[in-house]
Amino acid sequence: MHLAAHFPGVNNTTVWADPRSASQIDFASFRALAETAERGTFDFFFLAEGLRLREVKGLIHDLDVVGRPESITVLSALAGVTTHLGLAATVNATFNEPYELARRFASLDHLSGGRAAWNVVTSSDAFTGENFRRGGYLDHADRYRRAQEFVSTSRELWDSWTDGDVIADQRTGHFSRAGAGSFAHHGPQFDITGAFGIPRSPQGQPVVIQAGDSAEGRDFAAAAADVIFTRHGTLEAGQAFYADVKGRLAAHGRTPDSLKIMPGVTVVVADTDAEAEEKAAFIRSQQVSGATAIALSELLWGIDLTDRDPDGPLPDEDPVVGSGVVRGRVGFTDPVATAAQWRAAAAENGWSLRETVVAQQGRQSFIGSPETVATQLDEFVQADAADGYILVPHLTPGGLDDVVDRVVPILRERGVFRTEYPGTTLRDHLGLDRPSVSASGAA
């Protein structure tokens, strides 16, 4: 089983208003959560990206109290205070350039001794695109075509140095072999030629993570990713996703073990199962306050719902597609169909609007005593619904303490999770081979 820790920053999982929550931007918070994850011998520490503050009805969304700091910068600082924990940064492939990003991740891999990972995301959000030089955005298919070529081009750059290219001969004064770092990439998205300035890093290539769940995202992951970050609400949905993505690997000449599937999950632990259920219900009430329920409903319905009672019924109106009431948050693919599903679920269960929003969040939660949670986590792995998990705590920085102190020891006793790190690099932790230069076809 593989485990990773997500520092979510501001989103609908984080309960930033809880008195036990610390800053979402102070380095001390990142360091404390990372040290907890490393104490638990987790595979990696995962940071999301926020390129523009969300807006509701033209105002900064007041439930998002602060933006997310730039992830590679934070992880570079964490490299100095951790020794084994992998460091995964989310960076957008729509608004960056391969040379610069490959250089930054190669630098992080050198700086951390081989612990860097890149979570590749794309954006079709014109609102976010307004922040960038080119402006605008790409449609769904084009952004994946650009992302695929972005990743392959980055790998060409990382492979432009071989392990033997640095000779550092003080007698002759030659630092590197002739031609080291030379590259020439000519493709539909990028046409670049030159010399890459960073020698081959400890992992050869930093680990690549992908978070898309669409058909294009799954193909992209099968072709290019080492880890896929997903979310599924049930065991059956997880098994279907696992079988589908693993089944796509053969077409790309890959084995099932070459791609790790790690859904994002929440975990609630207490002394007994009953106490954990009570604790989870309280957390959900904090995560989906009345204001949050209204804001998320406005994202779906596309209309101002300020005058509605979150503990009352769902809106009678049909959704207004593309209204722009909420900007900067990923919308619903088919709002009309989703609203119909919400209404049906509310009618069947007698839910209010707020209760419906809570129920539709869709992230798998493991709730119970330490023994129950350990059993549940292992069951999903044994049933081929996951290779491990990215844990998303609702509190920062203490949200993983119960898992590391009470659940991880049980997983270790049962022999399903490591007692110590198997090596020094993130590829070692994940059981992934170090890519050879010739394997990628680079110069």
XYZ file of C-alpha atoms in Angstrom:
443
model
C 0.000 0.000 0.000
C 1.184 3.498 -0.856
C 0.218 6.564 1.170
C 0.634 10.246 0.437
C -0.394 13.444 2.215
C -2.223 16.316 0.546
C -2.003 19.853 1.924
C -5.229 21.093 0.358
C -5.056 24.758 1.242
C -8.405 26.401 0.786
C -11.136 24.189 -0.620
C -14.335 22.514 0.499
C -12.444 19.878 2.529
C -10.469 22.303 4.662
C -12.104 23.597 7.842
C -9.960 26.690 8.163
C -12.282 28.255 10.727
C -11.781 25.430 13.243
C -9.841 26.750 16.281
C -7.306 23.929 15.788
C -6.479 25.064 12.227
C -3.291 27.020 11.685
C -2.283 29.235 8.790
C -2.802 27.915 5.250
C 0.252 29.824 4.008
C 2.869 29.962 6.809
C 5.817 27.639 6.163
C 5.445 26.245 9.693
C 2.130 24.645 8.671
C 3.648 22.970 5.603
C 6.641 21.791 7.594
C 4.552 20.324 10.421
C 2.290 18.336 8.088
C 5.258 17.127 5.997
C 7.120 15.992 9.103
C 4.048 14.041 10.223
C 3.853 12.362 6.812
C 7.541 11.483 6.889
C 7.183 10.085 10.416
C 4.522 7.808 8.913
C 6.903 6.797 6.045
C 4.436 8.184 3.494
C 5.496 8.122 -0.162
C 5.049 11.803 -0.890
C 3.673 15.204 0.120
C 1.302 16.703 -2.430
C 0.517 20.368 -3.090
C -2.291 21.673 -5.278
C -2.189 24.810 -7.427
C -4.339 27.917 -7.391
C -3.739 30.326 -10.247
C -6.600 32.698 -9.517
C -8.813 33.383 -6.533
C -12.352 32.219 -7.070
C -15.169 34.692 -7.409
C -18.870 34.499 -6.584
C -21.100 37.150 -8.125
C -18.067 39.237 -9.036
C -16.509 39.244 -5.554
C -13.580 37.286 -4.178
C -15.097 34.118 -2.727
C -14.987 34.819 1.011
C -14.930 31.096 1.876
C -11.504 30.922 0.199
C -9.515 32.942 2.692
C -6.197 32.867 0.884
C -4.720 31.577 -2.362
C -2.346 28.664 -2.531
C 1.351 29.655 -2.528
C 3.482 28.521 -5.489
C 4.091 24.839 -4.932
C 7.675 24.301 -6.201
C 8.884 27.143 -4.004
C 7.289 25.609 -0.904
C 8.597 22.129 -1.746
C 12.122 23.439 -2.294
C 12.043 24.747 1.262
C 10.649 21.431 2.531
C 13.516 19.598 0.810
C 15.821 21.144 3.401
C 13.850 19.913 6.422
C 12.883 16.404 5.237
C 15.069 13.480 4.152
C 12.957 10.809 2.439
C 9.481 12.195 1.760
C 8.634 12.668 -1.922
C 7.719 16.236 -2.935
C 4.900 16.563 -5.491
C 4.018 19.929 -7.034
C 0.947 20.666 -9.133
C 1.851 22.833 -12.126
C -0.313 23.681 -15.114
C 0.728 22.552 -18.607
C -1.578 25.052 -20.317
C 0.174 28.243 -19.175
C 3.864 27.230 -18.922
C 6.721 26.260 -21.264
C 8.572 22.905 -21.237
C 12.120 24.275 -20.996
C 11.458 26.397 -17.929
C 9.323 23.828 -16.127
C 11.688 20.909 -16.884
C 14.491 23.038 -15.483
C 12.589 23.779 -12.268
C 11.639 20.149 -11.622
C 15.166 18.905 -12.432
C 16.456 21.464 -9.939
C 14.016 20.240 -7.256
C 15.068 16.646 -7.951
C 18.741 17.580 -7.483
C 18.002 19.701 -4.432
C 16.008 16.942 -2.723
C 18.236 14.013 -3.660
C 15.676 12.443 -6.018
C 12.281 13.177 -4.450
C 10.569 15.436 -7.006
C 7.208 14.773 -8.656
C 5.121 16.823 -11.068
C 1.321 16.664 -10.937
C 0.400 17.690 -14.479
C -2.877 19.577 -14.752
C -4.523 21.477 -17.591
C -7.036 24.301 -17.664
C -9.963 25.118 -19.929
C -10.874 28.051 -17.736
C -10.850 31.382 -19.584
C -11.223 33.199 -16.265
C -7.864 31.795 -15.116
C -6.362 32.345 -18.566
C -6.883 36.094 -18.217
C -3.916 36.085 -15.814
C -1.467 34.933 -18.494
C 0.353 36.448 -21.397
C -1.449 34.513 -24.086
C -4.783 34.939 -22.315
C -7.756 32.795 -23.166
C -7.653 29.064 -22.877
C -7.641 25.825 -24.851
C -10.600 23.581 -25.501
C -10.732 20.174 -23.818
C -9.061 18.128 -26.571
C -6.395 20.718 -27.357
C -5.290 21.107 -23.767
C -4.607 17.357 -23.505
C -2.733 17.371 -26.828
C -0.593 20.209 -25.493
C -0.119 18.459 -22.128
C 0.974 15.187 -23.753
C 3.552 16.932 -25.897
C 4.560 19.095 -22.912
C 5.391 16.000 -20.845
C 7.193 14.185 -23.680
C 9.218 17.327 -24.442
C 10.147 17.731 -20.770
C 11.343 14.146 -20.719
C 13.470 14.786 -23.797
C 15.069 17.685 -21.924
C 15.679 15.616 -18.762
C 17.214 12.861 -20.936
C 19.438 15.245 -22.874
C 22.131 14.527 -20.278
C 23.326 10.967 -19.631
C 24.615 9.841 -16.244
C 28.185 9.969 -17.567
C 28.066 13.424 -19.129
C 29.437 15.249 -16.084
C 33.189 14.518 -16.028
C 34.370 17.491 -13.896
C 38.027 16.922 -14.862
C 40.003 19.534 -12.929
C 43.213 18.588 -14.766
C 41.856 19.359 -18.236
C 39.303 21.892 -17.117
C 36.463 20.053 -18.879
C 33.226 19.893 -16.894
C 31.031 17.903 -19.271
C 31.230 15.785 -22.377
C 30.807 17.493 -25.725
C 27.164 17.786 -26.756
C 25.742 17.154 -23.289
C 22.297 18.699 -22.927
C 21.748 19.197 -26.662
C 18.148 18.830 -27.780
C 15.939 19.504 -30.768
C 12.181 19.075 -30.519
C 9.929 19.829 -33.471
C 6.220 19.219 -32.844
C 2.788 20.779 -33.342
C 2.806 22.416 -29.892
C 6.499 23.165 -29.312
C 9.429 23.769 -31.663
C 12.577 24.269 -29.579
C 16.290 23.681 -30.106
C 19.239 24.293 -27.813
C 21.078 22.932 -24.810
C 19.435 22.012 -21.495
C 21.348 23.494 -18.587
C 20.691 20.971 -15.790
C 22.608 17.635 -15.681
C 20.655 14.423 -15.275
C 18.909 14.353 -11.900
C 18.955 11.543 -9.299
C 15.683 10.016 -10.543
C 16.586 10.467 -14.200
C 13.102 11.847 -14.649
C 10.965 13.243 -11.806
C 7.811 11.204 -11.141
C 4.813 12.342 -13.219
C 1.335 12.433 -11.630
C -1.886 13.031 -13.543
C -5.267 13.946 -12.103
C -7.719 13.832 -15.017
C -10.737 11.523 -14.908
C -12.188 12.024 -18.399
C -11.531 9.588 -21.268
C -8.786 11.918 -22.524
C -7.326 12.159 -19.021
C -7.246 8.381 -18.640
C -5.512 7.964 -21.997
C -3.028 10.653 -21.010
C -2.303 8.881 -17.717
C -1.920 5.497 -19.412
C 0.562 6.973 -21.888
C 2.576 9.293 -19.677
C 1.933 9.137 -15.913
C 3.584 7.208 -13.080
C 0.765 7.959 -10.596
C -2.866 8.916 -11.163
C -4.731 10.989 -8.567
C -8.453 10.326 -8.710
C -11.558 10.276 -6.560
C -14.361 7.716 -6.393
C -17.178 7.397 -3.909
C -17.631 3.610 -3.786
C -15.635 0.388 -3.993
C -17.403 -0.533 -7.232
C -16.616 2.816 -8.871
C -12.992 2.469 -7.789
C -12.732 -1.044 -9.214
C -14.234 0.065 -12.540
C -11.780 2.969 -12.812
C -8.829 0.787 -11.775
C -9.652 -1.896 -14.377
C -10.230 0.670 -17.115
C -6.980 2.599 -16.600
C -4.800 -0.463 -16.009
C -6.328 -2.002 -19.125
C -5.146 0.927 -21.237
C -1.449 0.468 -20.319
C -0.677 -2.453 -22.648
C -1.403 -0.315 -25.705
C 1.490 1.904 -24.600
C 3.886 -0.989 -23.922
C 3.512 -0.647 -20.155
C 2.862 -3.112 -17.335
C 0.133 -2.703 -14.661
C 2.735 -1.997 -11.948
C 4.165 0.967 -13.889
C 1.175 3.193 -12.980
C -0.009 3.604 -9.390
C -3.659 4.529 -8.829
C -4.075 6.625 -5.685
C -7.508 8.168 -5.017
C -7.830 11.176 -2.754
C -9.663 10.163 0.422
C -10.577 11.497 3.831
C -10.131 9.516 7.042
C -11.880 10.015 10.390
C -10.603 8.025 13.381
C -11.952 7.740 16.932
C -11.873 5.190 19.754
C -14.992 3.411 18.505
C -16.869 3.205 15.205
C -19.841 5.033 16.729
C -17.675 7.867 18.007
C -16.006 8.147 14.599
C -19.378 8.427 12.841
C -20.390 11.190 15.242
C -17.068 12.948 14.676
C -17.422 12.628 10.873
C -20.913 14.127 10.972
C -19.558 17.136 12.870
C -16.706 17.548 10.364
C -19.153 17.460 7.436
C -21.255 20.143 9.141
C -18.105 22.287 9.389
C -17.024 21.581 5.779
C -20.424 22.339 4.272
C -21.713 25.320 6.197
C -24.884 26.992 5.037
C -22.855 29.529 3.063
C -20.794 26.774 1.426
C -23.946 24.850 0.479
C -25.355 27.964 -1.191
C -22.076 28.708 -3.013
C -21.766 25.172 -4.378
C -25.429 25.187 -5.386
C -24.908 28.467 -7.244
C -22.068 26.770 -9.140
C -24.534 24.094 -10.286
C -27.632 26.227 -10.862
C -25.812 29.267 -12.228
C -28.166 31.682 -10.451
C -28.082 33.856 -7.324
C -29.381 31.735 -4.444
C -28.520 34.177 -1.656
C -32.152 34.389 -0.555
C -32.566 30.611 -0.223
C -32.513 28.607 3.005
C -29.685 26.056 2.893
C -31.705 23.859 5.233
C -34.761 24.137 2.965
C -35.627 22.476 -0.348
C -33.586 22.462 -3.561
C -34.251 25.272 -6.094
C -37.189 24.712 -8.438
C -35.532 26.563 -11.306
C -33.636 24.841 -14.091
C -29.858 25.484 -14.175
C -28.586 28.361 -16.302
C -25.643 26.984 -18.259
C -22.596 29.274 -18.545
C -23.991 32.084 -16.408
C -20.646 32.990 -14.808
C -22.139 33.519 -11.332
C -19.224 31.499 -9.933
C -15.819 31.910 -11.583
C -12.567 30.044 -11.031
C -14.031 26.752 -9.850
C -14.392 23.672 -12.072
C -18.020 23.526 -13.176
C -20.388 20.669 -13.824
C -20.162 18.880 -17.180
C -23.953 18.622 -17.506
C -25.639 20.904 -14.927
C -29.184 19.994 -16.027
C -28.593 16.260 -15.597
C -26.742 16.780 -12.310
C -29.537 18.953 -10.892
C -32.022 16.219 -11.794
C -29.861 13.664 -9.958
C -29.653 15.904 -6.890
C -33.446 16.394 -6.862
C -34.059 12.651 -7.157
C -31.627 11.889 -4.301
C -33.159 14.627 -2.121
C -36.687 13.355 -2.757
C -35.732 9.757 -1.998
C -33.904 10.573 1.234
C -35.819 13.619 2.445
C -32.669 15.762 2.278
C -32.454 19.517 2.496
C -30.273 21.482 0.053
C -27.357 21.408 2.492
C -27.756 17.678 3.190
C -27.828 17.036 -0.552
C -24.604 18.987 -1.093
C -22.922 17.004 1.706
C -24.017 13.722 0.151
C -22.882 14.693 -3.362
C -19.291 15.554 -2.485
C -18.283 12.125 -3.797
C -14.956 11.605 -2.031
C -14.449 8.219 -0.384
C -14.282 8.502 3.373
C -12.933 5.874 5.731
C -14.573 6.286 9.138
C -14.148 4.180 12.254
C -11.851 2.945 14.968
C -8.174 2.526 14.055
C -8.771 -1.193 13.421
C -11.826 -0.533 11.237
C -10.068 2.123 9.143
C -6.990 -0.080 8.654
C -9.244 -2.910 7.464
C -11.173 -0.630 5.097
C -8.023 0.853 3.574
C -6.570 -2.596 2.941
C -9.821 -3.971 1.525
C -9.844 -1.439 -1.313
C -6.239 -2.291 -2.220
C -6.840 -6.046 -2.046
C -9.984 -5.643 -4.191
C -8.086 -3.803 -6.963
C -9.824 -0.485 -6.378
C -6.567 1.350 -5.547
C -2.818 0.929 -5.124
C -2.866 3.364 -2.205
C -4.287 6.712 -1.195
C -3.634 10.418 -1.096
C -5.029 11.457 2.284
C -6.759 14.834 2.395
C -6.983 16.112 5.996
C -9.625 18.634 6.982
C -7.303 20.304 9.511
C -3.880 21.844 8.943
C -1.404 20.862 10.217
C -2.723 18.269 12.711
C -5.160 16.454 10.445
C -2.986 13.376 9.863
C -1.962 12.728 13.469
C -4.632 10.072 14.107
C -3.736 8.200 10.915
C 0.008 8.207 11.494
C -0.164 7.483 15.229
C -3.075 5.033 15.345
C -3.750 3.502 11.899
C -0.293 3.192 10.338
C 1.018 0.992 13.226
C -1.848 -1.450 12.569
C -1.151 -1.517 8.836
C 2.491 -2.264 9.653
C 1.545 -5.047 12.075
C -0.566 -6.597 9.333
C 2.337 -6.395 6.885
C 0.527 -4.257 4.311
C 2.535 -1.038 4.786
C 6.234 -0.359 5.141
C 8.066 0.048 8.448
C 10.885 2.023 6.853
C 11.682 3.636 3.534
C 12.990 1.155 0.930
C 15.419 3.670 -0.598
C 16.167 7.331 -0.901
C 14.214 8.432 -3.989
C 10.498 8.723 -4.618
C 10.835 6.142 -7.387
C 12.242 3.765 -4.756
C 9.204 4.336 -2.530
C 6.745 3.767 -5.389
C 8.585 0.747 -6.785
C 9.157 2.475 -10.126
C 12.203 1.909 -12.310
C 14.657 4.725 -12.948
C 14.217 5.534 -16.661
C 17.226 4.977 -18.869
C 18.094 7.586 -21.480
C 17.746 5.162 -24.333
C 14.319 4.032 -23.097
C 12.816 7.457 -23.823
C 14.422 7.706 -27.222
C 16.136 10.967 -26.372
C 19.461 12.055 -27.745
